[in-house]
Every structure is written in structure tokens, then in C-alpha cells.
CSV table of C-alpha atoms in Angstrom, one decimal:
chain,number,residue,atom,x,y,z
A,893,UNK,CA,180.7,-42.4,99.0
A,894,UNK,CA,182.8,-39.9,100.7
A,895,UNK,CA,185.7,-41.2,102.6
A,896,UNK,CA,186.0,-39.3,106.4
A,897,UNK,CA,189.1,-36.5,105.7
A,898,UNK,CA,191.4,-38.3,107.9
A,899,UNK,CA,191.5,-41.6,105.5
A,900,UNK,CA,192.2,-39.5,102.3
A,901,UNK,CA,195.5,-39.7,100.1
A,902,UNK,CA,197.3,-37.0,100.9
A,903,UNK,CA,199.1,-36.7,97.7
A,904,UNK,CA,198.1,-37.6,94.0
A,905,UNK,CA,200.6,-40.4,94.4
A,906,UNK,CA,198.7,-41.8,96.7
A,907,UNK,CA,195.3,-41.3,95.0
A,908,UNK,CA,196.6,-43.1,92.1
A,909,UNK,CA,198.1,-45.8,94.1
A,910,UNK,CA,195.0,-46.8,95.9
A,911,UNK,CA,193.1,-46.4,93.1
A,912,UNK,CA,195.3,-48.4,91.1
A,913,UNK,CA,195.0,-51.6,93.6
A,914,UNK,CA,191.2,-51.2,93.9
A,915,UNK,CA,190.4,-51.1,89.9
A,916,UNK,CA,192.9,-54.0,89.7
A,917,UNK,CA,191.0,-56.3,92.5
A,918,UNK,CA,187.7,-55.0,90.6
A,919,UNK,CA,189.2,-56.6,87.4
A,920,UNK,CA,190.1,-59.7,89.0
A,921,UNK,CA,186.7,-59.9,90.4
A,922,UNK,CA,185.8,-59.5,86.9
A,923,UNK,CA,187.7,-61.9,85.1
A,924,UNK,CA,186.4,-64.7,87.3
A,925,UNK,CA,182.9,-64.4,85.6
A,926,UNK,CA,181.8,-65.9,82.5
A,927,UNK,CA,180.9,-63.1,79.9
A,928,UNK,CA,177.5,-64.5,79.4
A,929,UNK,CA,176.9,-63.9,83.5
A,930,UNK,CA,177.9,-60.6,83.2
A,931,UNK,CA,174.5,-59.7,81.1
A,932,UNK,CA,172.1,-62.7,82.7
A,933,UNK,CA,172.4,-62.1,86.4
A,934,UNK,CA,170.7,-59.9,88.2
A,935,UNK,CA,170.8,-58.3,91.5
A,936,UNK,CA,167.7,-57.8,93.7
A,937,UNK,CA,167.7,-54.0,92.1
A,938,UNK,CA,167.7,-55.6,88.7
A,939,UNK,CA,171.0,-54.8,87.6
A,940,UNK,CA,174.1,-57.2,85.7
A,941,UNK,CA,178.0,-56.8,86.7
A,942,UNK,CA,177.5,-55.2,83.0
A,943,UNK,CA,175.2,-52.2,84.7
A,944,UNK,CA,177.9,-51.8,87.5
A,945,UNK,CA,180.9,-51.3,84.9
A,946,UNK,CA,179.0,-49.2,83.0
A,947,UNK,CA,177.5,-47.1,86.4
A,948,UNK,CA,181.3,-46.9,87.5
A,949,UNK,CA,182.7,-45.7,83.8
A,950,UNK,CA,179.6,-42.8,83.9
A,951,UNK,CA,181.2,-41.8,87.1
A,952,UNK,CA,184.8,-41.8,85.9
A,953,UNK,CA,183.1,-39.6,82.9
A,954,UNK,CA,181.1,-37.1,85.2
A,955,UNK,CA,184.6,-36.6,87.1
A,956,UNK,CA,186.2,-36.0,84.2
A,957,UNK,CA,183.5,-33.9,82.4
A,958,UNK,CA,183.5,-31.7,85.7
A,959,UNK,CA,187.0,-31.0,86.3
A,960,UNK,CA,187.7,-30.3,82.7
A,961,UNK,CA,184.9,-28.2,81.5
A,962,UNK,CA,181.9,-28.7,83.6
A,963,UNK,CA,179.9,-30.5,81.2
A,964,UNK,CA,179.0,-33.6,84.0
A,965,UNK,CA,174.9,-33.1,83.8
A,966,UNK,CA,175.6,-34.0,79.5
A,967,UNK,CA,176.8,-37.5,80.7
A,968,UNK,CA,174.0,-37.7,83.0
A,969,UNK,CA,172.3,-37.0,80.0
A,970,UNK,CA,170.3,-34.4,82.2
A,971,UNK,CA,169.3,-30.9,82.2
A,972,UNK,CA,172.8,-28.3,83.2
A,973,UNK,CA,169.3,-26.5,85.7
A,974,UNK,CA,168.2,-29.8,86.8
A,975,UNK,CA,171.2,-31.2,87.8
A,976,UNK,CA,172.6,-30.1,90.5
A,977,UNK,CA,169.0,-30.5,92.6
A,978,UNK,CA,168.5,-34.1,91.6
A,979,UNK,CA,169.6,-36.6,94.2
A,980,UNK,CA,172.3,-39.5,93.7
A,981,UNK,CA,169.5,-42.1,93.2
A,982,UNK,CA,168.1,-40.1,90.4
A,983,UNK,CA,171.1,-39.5,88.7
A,984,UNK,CA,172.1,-43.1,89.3
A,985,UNK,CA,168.8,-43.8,87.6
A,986,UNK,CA,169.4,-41.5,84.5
A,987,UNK,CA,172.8,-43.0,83.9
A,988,UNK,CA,171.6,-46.5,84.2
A,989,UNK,CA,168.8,-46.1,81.6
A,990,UNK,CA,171.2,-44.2,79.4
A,991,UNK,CA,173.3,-47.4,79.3
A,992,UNK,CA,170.1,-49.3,78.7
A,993,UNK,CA,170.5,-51.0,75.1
A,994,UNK,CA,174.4,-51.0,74.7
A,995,UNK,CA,176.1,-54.3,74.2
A,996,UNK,CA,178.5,-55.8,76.7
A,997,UNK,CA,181.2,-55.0,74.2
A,998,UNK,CA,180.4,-51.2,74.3
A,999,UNK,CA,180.5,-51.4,77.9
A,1000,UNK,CA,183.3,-53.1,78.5
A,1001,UNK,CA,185.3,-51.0,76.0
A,1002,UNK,CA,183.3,-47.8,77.7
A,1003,UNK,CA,184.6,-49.4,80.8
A,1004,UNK,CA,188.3,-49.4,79.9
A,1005,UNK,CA,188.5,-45.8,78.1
A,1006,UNK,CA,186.8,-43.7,81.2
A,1007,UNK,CA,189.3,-45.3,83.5
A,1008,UNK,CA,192.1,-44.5,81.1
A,1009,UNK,CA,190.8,-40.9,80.6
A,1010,UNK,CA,190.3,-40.6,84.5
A,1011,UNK,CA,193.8,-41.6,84.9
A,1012,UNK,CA,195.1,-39.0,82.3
A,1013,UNK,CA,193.5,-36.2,84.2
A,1014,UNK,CA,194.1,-37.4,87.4
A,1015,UNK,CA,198.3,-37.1,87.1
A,1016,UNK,CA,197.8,-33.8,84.8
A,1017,UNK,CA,196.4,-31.6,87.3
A,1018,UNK,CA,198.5,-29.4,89.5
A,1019,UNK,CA,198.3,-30.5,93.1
A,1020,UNK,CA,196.6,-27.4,94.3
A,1021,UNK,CA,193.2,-28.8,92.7
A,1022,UNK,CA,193.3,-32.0,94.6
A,1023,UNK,CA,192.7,-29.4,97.9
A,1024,UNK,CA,190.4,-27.1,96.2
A,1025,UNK,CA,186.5,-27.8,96.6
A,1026,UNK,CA,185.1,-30.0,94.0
A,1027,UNK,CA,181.7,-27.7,93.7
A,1028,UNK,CA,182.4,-24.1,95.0
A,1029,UNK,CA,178.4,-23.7,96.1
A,1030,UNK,CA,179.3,-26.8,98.6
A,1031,UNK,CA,178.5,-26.3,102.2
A,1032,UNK,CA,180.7,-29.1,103.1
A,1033,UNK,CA,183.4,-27.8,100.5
A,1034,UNK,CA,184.5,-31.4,99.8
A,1035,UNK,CA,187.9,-31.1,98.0
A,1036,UNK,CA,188.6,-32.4,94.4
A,1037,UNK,CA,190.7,-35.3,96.5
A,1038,UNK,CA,187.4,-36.2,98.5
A,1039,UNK,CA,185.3,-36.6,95.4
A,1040,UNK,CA,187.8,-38.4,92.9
A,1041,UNK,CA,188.4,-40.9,96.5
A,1042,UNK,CA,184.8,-41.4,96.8
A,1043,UNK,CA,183.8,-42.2,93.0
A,1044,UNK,CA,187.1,-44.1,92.2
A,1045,UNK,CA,188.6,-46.6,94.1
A,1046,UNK,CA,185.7,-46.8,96.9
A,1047,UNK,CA,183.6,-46.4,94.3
A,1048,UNK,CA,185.2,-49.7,92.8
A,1049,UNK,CA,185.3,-51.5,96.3
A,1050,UNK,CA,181.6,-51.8,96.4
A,1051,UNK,CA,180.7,-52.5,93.7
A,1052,UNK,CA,183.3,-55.3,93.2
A,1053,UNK,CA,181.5,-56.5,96.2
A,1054,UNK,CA,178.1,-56.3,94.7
A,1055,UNK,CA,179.4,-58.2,91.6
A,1056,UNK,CA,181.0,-60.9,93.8
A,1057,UNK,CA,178.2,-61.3,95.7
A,1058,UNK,CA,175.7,-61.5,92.6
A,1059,UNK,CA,178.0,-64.1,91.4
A,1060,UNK,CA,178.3,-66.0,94.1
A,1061,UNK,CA,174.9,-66.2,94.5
A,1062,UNK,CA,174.6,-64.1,97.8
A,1063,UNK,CA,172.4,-61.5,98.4
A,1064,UNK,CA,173.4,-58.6,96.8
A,1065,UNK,CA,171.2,-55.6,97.2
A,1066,UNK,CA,173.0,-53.1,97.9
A,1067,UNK,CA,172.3,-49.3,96.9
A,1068,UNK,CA,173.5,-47.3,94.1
């Protein structure tokens, strides 16, 4: 999800505070549910509040691996020639099936060390990277600030939603 350029954070300040309020409503959403829900409930695509955390930590990782050395297609778990032609669903598919199997322990703790790595980039890099495009072949040439916006604290806003909802018992389809 990309944010429209006028509701961006104009500094990393920002970014970090908005993000900061919208992981911290997702954990309250989180704490609410019962750790056996987390794994037995299932949306209408199949998925746990487990899957989400572990679909939003992936994310945090493929920022992470991208700004730092470009590695994002290895937590994909795809091909580096593949890659950048598959569409969001697909990669959203590889990194759910890569999390197939894991405990909710591994997740959870996956959960809590992407965000805290995320974070550690985030207020290391110089400020002239938050501007610069996030992929230089781009037509669009969505900056660094568009991209970490979109697959952090938006990012985090749905699908705290889509965990609400699944635990509420609403109707909570949703795409990924």
C-alpha cells in the first residue's frame, strides 16, 4: 500500500512516529487475543493473526534486506531473476508458505526482531535516502519514504484490522 505523496512523513521523525503509534495499536489488537486463537482462526483466505505477524515481519525483512544490501528476493525465498517480475500476490504467497510449519513462538519472536531491526535502520540512514527512489528501474520512482510508509505502519493498519475483524468474528477477507 502506497500512501498518495501528500500524506507522507516529511521527516524520519515523523516516519518513526507514526509508525511507532500504528505497531503499538497493532500490539494492542494483539494482546486482546488468546494465544491459542492466534493459530485456530482463520480468515476466509485461510490465514491466522499468526500468518499476518509473520506476513508483516517478512516485509520489515525485505525492507531491510533491500536497503542494506539488496538481498530482498532471499527472504522471499525466490529467485534474485524472478523477482522483480512476480506480482505482490505471488510474493505474498511465497512468504506465506515459507512461514508454513513455524511455531507461534518462532513467529512471534520473528515478529518482534524484524520490527526491532527495521527500526535500527530506519533512524541510521542519512535523510537523503528517505527521498531517493526505493527501486532506481521504477517508473513511478517511489522514494525510500513511500515504500517504508506503505509496508510499515499502513502496512500494520490493515492488518490489525483483518485480525480484529477475524476475531471478532466479522468478515475478514481482505487481500494480501
Amino acid at each position: 500500500m502506497m500512501p498518495p505523496m501528500s500524506d507522507l512523513p516529511e521527516t524520519s521523525e515523523e516516519l518513526l512516529a507514526r509508525l511507532g503509534a500504528s505497531r503499538a495499536a497493532l500490539a494492542e489488537t494483539i494482546r486482546g487475543i488468546p494465544r491459542a486463537a492466534l493459530v485456530e482462526r482463520r480468515d476466509d483466505a485461510g490465514w491466522t493473526a499468526i500468518d499476518h505477524l509473520a506476513h508483516i515481519a517478512a516485509w520489515e525483512r525485505m525492507i531491510v534486506a533491500h536497503l542494506t544490501d539488496g538481498s530482498d528476493h532471499e527472504i522471499a525465498g525466490v529467485d534474485a531473476e524472478a523477482y522483480p517480475r512476480m506480482s505482490l500476490q505471488a510474493i505474498n504467497d511465497a512468504l506465506h508458505e515459507r512461514s508454513r510449519g513455524r511455531s507461534a513462538g518462532e513467529i512471534l519472536a520473528e515478529f518482534v526482531g524484524a520490527h526491532a531491526d527495521i527500526i535500527a535502520l530506519l533512524e541510521a540512514l542519512p535523510p537523503e535516502v528517505y527521498a531517493s527512489p526505493y527501486w532506481h528501474d521504477d517508473p513511478a520512482q517511489r522514494s525510500v519514504m513511500a515504500k517504508v510508509a506503505g509496508d510499515t505502519y499502513l502496512h500494520y493498519a490493515e492488518h490489525g484490522e483483518w485480525i480484529a475483524a477475524l476475531h471478532a468474528g466479522a468478515d475478514a477477507t481482505g487481500s494480501r
